[in-house]
mmCIF file with all atom_site columns, C-alpha atoms in Angstrom:
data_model
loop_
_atom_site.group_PDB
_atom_site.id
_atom_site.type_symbol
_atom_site.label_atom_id
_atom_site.label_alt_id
_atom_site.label_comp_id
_atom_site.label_asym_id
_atom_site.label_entity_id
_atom_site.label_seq_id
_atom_site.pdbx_PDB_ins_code
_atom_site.Cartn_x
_atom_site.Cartn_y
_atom_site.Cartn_z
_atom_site.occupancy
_atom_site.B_iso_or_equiv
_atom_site.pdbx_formal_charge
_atom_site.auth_seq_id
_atom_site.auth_comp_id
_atom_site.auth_asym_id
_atom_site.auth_atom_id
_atom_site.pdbx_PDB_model_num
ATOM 1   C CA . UNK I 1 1   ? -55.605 71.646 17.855 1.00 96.00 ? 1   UNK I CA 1
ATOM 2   C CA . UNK I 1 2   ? -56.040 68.061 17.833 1.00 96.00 ? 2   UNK I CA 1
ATOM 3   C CA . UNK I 1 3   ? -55.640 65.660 20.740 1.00 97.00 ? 3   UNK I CA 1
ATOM 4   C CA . UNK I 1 4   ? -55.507 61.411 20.755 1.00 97.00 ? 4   UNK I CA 1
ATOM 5   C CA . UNK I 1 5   ? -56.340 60.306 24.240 1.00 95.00 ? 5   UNK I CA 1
ATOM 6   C CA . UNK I 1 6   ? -54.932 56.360 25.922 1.00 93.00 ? 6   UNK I CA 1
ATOM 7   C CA . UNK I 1 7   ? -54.839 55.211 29.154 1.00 89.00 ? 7   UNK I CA 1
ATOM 8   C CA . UNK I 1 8   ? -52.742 52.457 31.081 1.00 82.00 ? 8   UNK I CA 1
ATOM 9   C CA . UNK I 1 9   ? -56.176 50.516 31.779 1.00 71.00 ? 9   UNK I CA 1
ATOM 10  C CA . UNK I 1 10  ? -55.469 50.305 35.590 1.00 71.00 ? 10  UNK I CA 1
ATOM 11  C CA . UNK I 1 11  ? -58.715 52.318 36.207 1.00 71.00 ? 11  UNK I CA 1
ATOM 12  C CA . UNK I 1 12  ? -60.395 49.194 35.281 1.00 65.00 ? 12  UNK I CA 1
ATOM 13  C CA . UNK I 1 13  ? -58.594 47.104 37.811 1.00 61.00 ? 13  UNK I CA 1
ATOM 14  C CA . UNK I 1 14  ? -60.272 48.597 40.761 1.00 58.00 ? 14  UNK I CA 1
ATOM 15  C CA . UNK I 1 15  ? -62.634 46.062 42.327 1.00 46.00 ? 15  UNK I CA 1
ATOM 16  C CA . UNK I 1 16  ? -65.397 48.769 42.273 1.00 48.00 ? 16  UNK I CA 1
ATOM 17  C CA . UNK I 1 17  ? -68.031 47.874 39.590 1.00 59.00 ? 17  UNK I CA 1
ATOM 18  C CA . UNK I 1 18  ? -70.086 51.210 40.359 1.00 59.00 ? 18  UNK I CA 1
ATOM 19  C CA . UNK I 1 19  ? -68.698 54.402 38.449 1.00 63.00 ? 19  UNK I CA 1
ATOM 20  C CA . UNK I 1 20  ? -70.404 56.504 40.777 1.00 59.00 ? 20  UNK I CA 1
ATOM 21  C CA . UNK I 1 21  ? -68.289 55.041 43.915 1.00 53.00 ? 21  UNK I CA 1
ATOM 22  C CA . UNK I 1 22  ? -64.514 55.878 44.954 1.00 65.00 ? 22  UNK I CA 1
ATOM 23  C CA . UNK I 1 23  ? -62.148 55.406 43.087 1.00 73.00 ? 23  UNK I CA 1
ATOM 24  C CA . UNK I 1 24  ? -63.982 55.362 40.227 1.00 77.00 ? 24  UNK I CA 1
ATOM 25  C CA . UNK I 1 25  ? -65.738 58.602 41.093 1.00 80.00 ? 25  UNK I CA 1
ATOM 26  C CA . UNK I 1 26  ? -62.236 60.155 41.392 1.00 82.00 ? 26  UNK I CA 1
ATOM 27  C CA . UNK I 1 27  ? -60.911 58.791 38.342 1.00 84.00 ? 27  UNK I CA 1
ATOM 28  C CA . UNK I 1 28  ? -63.188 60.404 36.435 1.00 85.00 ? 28  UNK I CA 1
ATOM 29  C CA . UNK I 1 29  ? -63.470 63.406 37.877 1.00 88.00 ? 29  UNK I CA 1
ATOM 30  C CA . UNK I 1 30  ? -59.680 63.946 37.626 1.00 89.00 ? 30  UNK I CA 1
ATOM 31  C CA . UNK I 1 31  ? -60.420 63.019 33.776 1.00 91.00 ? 31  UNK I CA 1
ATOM 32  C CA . UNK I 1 32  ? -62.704 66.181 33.507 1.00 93.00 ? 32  UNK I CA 1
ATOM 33  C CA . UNK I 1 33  ? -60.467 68.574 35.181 1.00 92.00 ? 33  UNK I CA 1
ATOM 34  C CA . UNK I 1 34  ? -57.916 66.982 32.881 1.00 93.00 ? 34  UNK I CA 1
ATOM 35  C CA . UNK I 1 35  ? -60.818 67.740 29.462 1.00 95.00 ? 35  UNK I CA 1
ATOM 36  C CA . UNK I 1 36  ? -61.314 70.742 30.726 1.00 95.00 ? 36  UNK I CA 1
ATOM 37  C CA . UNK I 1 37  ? -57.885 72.057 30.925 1.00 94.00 ? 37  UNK I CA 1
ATOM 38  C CA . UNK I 1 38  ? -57.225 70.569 27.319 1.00 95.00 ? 38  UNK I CA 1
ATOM 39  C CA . UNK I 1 39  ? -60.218 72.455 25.855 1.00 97.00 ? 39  UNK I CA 1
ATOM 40  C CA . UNK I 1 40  ? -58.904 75.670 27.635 1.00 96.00 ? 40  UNK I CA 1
ATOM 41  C CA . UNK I 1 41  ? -55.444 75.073 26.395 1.00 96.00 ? 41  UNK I CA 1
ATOM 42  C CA . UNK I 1 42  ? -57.180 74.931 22.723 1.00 97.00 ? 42  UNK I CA 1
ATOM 43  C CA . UNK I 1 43  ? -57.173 71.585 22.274 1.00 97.00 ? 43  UNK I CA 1
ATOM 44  C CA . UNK I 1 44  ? -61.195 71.267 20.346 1.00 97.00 ? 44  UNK I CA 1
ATOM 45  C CA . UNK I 1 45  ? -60.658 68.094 18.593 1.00 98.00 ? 45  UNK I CA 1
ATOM 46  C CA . UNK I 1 46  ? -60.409 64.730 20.331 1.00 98.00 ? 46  UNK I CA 1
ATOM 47  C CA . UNK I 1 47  ? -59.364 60.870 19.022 1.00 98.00 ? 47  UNK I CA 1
ATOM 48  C CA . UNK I 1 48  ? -60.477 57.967 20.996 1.00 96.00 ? 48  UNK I CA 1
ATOM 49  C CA . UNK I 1 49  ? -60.525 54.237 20.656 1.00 95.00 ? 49  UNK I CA 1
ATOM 50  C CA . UNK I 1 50  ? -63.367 54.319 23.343 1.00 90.00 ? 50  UNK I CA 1
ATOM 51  C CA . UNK I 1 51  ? -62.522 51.248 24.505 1.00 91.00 ? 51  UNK I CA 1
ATOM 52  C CA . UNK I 1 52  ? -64.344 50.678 28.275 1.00 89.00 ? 52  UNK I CA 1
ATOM 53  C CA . UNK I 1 53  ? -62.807 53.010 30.884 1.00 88.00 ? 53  UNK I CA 1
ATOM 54  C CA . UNK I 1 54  ? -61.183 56.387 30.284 1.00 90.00 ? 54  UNK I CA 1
ATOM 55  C CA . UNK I 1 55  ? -61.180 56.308 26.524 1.00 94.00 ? 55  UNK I CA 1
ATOM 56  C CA . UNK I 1 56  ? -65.265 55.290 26.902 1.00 94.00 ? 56  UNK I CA 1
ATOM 57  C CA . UNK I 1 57  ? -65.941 57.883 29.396 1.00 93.00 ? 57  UNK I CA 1
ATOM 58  C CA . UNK I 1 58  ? -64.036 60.650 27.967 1.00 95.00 ? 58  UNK I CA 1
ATOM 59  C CA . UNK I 1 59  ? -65.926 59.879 25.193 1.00 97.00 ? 59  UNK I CA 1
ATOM 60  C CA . UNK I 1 60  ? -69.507 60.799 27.303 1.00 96.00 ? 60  UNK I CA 1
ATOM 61  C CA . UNK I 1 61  ? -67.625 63.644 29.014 1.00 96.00 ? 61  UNK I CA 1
ATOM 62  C CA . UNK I 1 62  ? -66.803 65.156 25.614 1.00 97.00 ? 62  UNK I CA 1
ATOM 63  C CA . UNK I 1 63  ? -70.265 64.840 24.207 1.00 96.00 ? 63  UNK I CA 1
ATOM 64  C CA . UNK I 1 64  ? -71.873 66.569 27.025 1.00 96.00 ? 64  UNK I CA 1
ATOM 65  C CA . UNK I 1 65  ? -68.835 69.317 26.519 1.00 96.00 ? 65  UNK I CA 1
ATOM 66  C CA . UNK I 1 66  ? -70.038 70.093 22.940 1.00 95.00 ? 66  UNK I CA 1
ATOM 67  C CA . UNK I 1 67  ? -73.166 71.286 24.306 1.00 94.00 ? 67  UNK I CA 1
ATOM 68  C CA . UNK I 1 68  ? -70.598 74.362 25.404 1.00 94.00 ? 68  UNK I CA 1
ATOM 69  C CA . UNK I 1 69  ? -68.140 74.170 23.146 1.00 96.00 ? 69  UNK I CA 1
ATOM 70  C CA . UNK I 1 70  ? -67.370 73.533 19.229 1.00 96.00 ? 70  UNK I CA 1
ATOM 71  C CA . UNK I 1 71  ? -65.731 70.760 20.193 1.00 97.00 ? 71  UNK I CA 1
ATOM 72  C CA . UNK I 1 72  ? -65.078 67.493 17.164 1.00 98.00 ? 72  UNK I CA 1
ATOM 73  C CA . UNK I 1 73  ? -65.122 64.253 18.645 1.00 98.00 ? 73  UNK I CA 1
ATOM 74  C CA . UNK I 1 74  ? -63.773 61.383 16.466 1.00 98.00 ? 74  UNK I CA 1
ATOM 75  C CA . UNK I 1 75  ? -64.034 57.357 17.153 1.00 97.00 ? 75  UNK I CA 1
ATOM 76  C CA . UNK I 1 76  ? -61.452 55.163 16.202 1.00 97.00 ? 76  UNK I CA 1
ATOM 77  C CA . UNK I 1 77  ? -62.590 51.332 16.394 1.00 96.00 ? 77  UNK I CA 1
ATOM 78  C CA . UNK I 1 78  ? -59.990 48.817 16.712 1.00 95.00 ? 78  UNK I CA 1
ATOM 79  C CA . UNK I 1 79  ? -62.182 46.050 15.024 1.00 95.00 ? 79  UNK I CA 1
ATOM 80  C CA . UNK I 1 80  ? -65.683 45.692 14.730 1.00 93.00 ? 80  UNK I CA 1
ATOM 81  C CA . UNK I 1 81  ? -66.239 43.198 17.396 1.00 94.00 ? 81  UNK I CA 1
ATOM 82  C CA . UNK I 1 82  ? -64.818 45.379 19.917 1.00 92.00 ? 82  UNK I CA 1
ATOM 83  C CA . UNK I 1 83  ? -68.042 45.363 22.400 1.00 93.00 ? 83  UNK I CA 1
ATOM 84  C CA . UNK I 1 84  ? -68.163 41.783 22.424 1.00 92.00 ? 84  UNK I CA 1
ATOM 85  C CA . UNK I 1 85  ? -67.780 40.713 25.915 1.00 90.00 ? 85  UNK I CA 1
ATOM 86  C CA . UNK I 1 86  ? -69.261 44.349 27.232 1.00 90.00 ? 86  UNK I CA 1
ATOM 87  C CA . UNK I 1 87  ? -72.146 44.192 29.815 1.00 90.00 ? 87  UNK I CA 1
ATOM 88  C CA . UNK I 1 88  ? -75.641 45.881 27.981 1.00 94.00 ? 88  UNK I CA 1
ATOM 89  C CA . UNK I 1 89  ? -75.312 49.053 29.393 1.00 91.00 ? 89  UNK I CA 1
ATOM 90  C CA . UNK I 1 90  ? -71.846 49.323 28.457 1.00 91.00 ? 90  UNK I CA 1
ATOM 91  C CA . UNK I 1 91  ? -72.601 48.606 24.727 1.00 94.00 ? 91  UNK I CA 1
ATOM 92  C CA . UNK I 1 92  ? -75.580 50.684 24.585 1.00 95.00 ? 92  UNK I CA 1
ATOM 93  C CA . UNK I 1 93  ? -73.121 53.422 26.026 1.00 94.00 ? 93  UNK I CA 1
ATOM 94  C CA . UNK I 1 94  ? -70.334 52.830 23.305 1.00 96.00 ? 94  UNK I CA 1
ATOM 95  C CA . UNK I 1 95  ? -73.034 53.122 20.104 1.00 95.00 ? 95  UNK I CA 1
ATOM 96  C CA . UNK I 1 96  ? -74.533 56.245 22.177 1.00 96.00 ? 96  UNK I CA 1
ATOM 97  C CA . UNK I 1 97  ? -71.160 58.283 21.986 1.00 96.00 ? 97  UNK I CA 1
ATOM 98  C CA . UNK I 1 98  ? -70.789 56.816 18.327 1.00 95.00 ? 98  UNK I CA 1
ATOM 99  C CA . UNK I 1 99  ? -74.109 58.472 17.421 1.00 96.00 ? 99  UNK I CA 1
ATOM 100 C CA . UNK I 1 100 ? -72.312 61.758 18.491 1.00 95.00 ? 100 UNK I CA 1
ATOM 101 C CA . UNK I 1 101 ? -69.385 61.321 17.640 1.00 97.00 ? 101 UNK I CA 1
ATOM 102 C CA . UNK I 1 102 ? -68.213 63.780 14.215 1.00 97.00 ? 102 UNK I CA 1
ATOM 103 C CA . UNK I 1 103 ? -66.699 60.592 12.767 1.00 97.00 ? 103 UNK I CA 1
ATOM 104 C CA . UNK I 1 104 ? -66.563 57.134 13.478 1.00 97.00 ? 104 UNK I CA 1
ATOM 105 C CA . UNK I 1 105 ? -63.292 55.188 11.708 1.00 97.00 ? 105 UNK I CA 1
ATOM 106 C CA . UNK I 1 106 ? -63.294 51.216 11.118 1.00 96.00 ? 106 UNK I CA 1
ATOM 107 C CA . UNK I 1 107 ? -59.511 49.832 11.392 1.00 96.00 ? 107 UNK I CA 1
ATOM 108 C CA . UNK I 1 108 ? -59.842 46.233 10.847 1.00 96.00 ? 108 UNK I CA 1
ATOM 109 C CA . UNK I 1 109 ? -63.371 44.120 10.288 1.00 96.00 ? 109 UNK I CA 1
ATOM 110 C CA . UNK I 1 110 ? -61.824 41.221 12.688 1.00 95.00 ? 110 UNK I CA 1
ATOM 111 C CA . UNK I 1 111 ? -59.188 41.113 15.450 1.00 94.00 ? 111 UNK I CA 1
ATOM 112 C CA . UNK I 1 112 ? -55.841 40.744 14.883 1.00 95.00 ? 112 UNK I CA 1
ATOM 113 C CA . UNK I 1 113 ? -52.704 41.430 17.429 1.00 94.00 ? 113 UNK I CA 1
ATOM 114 C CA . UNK I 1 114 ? -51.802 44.994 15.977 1.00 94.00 ? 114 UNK I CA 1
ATOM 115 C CA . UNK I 1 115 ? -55.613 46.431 15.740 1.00 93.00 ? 115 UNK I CA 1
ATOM 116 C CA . UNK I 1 116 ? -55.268 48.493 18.922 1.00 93.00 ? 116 UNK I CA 1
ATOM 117 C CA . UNK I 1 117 ? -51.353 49.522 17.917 1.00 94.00 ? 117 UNK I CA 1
ATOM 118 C CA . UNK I 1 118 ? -52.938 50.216 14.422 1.00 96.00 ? 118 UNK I CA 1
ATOM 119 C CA . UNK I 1 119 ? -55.733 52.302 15.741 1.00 96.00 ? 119 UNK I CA 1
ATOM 120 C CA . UNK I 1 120 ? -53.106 54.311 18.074 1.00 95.00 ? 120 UNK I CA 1
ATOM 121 C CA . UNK I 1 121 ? -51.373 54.814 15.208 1.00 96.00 ? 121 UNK I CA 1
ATOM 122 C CA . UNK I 1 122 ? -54.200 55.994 12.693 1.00 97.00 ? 122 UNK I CA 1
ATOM 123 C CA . UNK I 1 123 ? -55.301 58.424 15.789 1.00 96.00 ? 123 UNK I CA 1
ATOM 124 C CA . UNK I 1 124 ? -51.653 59.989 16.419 1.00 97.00 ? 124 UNK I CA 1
ATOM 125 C CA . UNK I 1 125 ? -51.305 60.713 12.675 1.00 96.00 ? 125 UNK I CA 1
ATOM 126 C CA . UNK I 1 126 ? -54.356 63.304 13.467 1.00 96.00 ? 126 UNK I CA 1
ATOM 127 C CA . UNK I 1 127 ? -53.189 65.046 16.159 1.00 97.00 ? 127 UNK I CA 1
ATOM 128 C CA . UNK I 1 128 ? -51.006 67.281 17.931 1.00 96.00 ? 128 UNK I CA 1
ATOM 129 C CA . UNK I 1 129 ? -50.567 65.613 21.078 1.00 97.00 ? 129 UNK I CA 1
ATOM 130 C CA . UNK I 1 130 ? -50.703 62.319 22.965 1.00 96.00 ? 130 UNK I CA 1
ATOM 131 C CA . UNK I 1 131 ? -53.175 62.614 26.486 1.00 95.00 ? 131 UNK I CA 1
ATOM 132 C CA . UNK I 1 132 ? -52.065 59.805 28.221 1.00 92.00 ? 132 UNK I CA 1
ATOM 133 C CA . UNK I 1 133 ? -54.521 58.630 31.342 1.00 88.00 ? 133 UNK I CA 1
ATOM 134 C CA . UNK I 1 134 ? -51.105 57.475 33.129 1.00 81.00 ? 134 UNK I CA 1
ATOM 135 C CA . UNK I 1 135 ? -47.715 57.750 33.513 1.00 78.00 ? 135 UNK I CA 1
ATOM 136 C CA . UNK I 1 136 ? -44.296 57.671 31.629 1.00 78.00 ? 136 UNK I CA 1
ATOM 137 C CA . UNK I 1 137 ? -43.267 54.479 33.800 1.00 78.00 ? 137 UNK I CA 1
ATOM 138 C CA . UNK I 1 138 ? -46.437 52.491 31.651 1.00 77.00 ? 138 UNK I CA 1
ATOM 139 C CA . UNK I 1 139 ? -44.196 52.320 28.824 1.00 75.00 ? 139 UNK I CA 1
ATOM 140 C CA . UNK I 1 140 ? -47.243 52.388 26.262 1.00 81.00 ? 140 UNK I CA 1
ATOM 141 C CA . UNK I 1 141 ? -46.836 51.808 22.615 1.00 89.00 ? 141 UNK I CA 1
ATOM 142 C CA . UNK I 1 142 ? -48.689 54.741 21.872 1.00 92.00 ? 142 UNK I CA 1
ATOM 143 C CA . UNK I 1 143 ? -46.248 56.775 23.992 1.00 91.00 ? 143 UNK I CA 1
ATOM 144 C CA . UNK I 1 144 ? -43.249 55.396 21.624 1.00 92.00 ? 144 UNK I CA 1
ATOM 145 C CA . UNK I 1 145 ? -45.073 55.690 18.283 1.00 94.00 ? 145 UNK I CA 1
ATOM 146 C CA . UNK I 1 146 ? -45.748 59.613 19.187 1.00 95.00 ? 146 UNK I CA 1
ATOM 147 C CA . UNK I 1 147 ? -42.294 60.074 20.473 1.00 94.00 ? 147 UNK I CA 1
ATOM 148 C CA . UNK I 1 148 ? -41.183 58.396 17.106 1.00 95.00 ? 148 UNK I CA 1
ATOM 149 C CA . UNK I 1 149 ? -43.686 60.922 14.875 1.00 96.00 ? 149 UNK I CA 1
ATOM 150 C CA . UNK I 1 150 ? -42.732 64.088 16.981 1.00 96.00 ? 150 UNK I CA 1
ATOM 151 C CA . UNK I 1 151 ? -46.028 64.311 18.608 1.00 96.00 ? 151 UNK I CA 1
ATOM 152 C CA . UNK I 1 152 ? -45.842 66.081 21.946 1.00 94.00 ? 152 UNK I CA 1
ATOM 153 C CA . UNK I 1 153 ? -46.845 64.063 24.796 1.00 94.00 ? 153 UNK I CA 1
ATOM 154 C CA . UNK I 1 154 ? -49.297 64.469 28.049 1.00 91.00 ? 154 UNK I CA 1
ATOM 155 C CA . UNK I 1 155 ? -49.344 62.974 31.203 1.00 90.00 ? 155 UNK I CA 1
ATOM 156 C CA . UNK I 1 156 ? -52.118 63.106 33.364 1.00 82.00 ? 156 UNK I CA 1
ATOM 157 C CA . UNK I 1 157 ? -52.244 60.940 36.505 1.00 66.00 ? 157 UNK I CA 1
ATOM 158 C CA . UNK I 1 158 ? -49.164 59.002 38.086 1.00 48.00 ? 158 UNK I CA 1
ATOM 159 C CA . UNK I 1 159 ? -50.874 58.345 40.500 1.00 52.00 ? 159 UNK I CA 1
ATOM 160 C CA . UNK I 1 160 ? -52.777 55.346 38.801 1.00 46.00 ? 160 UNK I CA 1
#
């Protein structure tokens, strides 16, 4: 089964720069548990726009995963200057997942206002369900677009 992950971004509004440092550290440990229980519930291929926070991490947490289990991890890039304003490390992270990722798909060679929508989009069209790193309140666009294509949806953390 086939699985598109999003988030609501406010893991990146912490004032915390260091991953390794509450709440951070708790964020993505929840996010493991949360790959975990998605991998046990059959769920062994995984979408992701792997834009910095959640969808960038899962991306890492997933690699390491496939060392365990025949896992597919595909890469959906909103536009190919998506790194642009990204510290060093955090690029060199992004092309390190993309180097094992199972696929890597290009929607638009420039940014325009729907290349995120249209990369949600592209990614739900895959899969069997909608992870969402948030709650039902966040009133995401993926969230309607999955709703609107019958794809179940997942909610992992109201708390964020």
């Amino acid at each position: 089964m086939t699985c598109t992950i999003v988030t609501n971004g406010k893991e990146l509004q912490s004032s915390c720069q260091n991953e390794e440092e509450k709440p951070v550290l708790t964020i993505r440990q929840k996010l493991l548990g949360g790959l975990e229980s998605l991998i046990y519930a059959g769920y062994d291929e995984f979408w992701l726009n792997c834009e910095y926070g959640v969808p960038l991490w899962a991306a890492e947490m997933l690699s390491e995963l496939k060392r365990n289990y025949a896992l597919k991890l595909h890469i959906t890039v909103p536009y190919e200057e998506q790194t642009t304003n990204w510290t060093e490390n955090q690029r060199d992270r992004y092309f390190r997942v993309h180097q094992l990722a199972d696929s890597v798909k290009l929607i638009h060679h420039q940014w325009c206002s729907s290349c995120y929508e249209d990369a949600e989009k592209y990614m739900l069209e895959h899969s069997d369900l909608l992870y969402v790193f948030g709650s039902q309140k966040d009133n995401l666009s993926a969230v309607r677009m999955a709703e609107a294509m019958r794809i179940s949806v997942l909610f992992f953390d109201d708390n964020l």
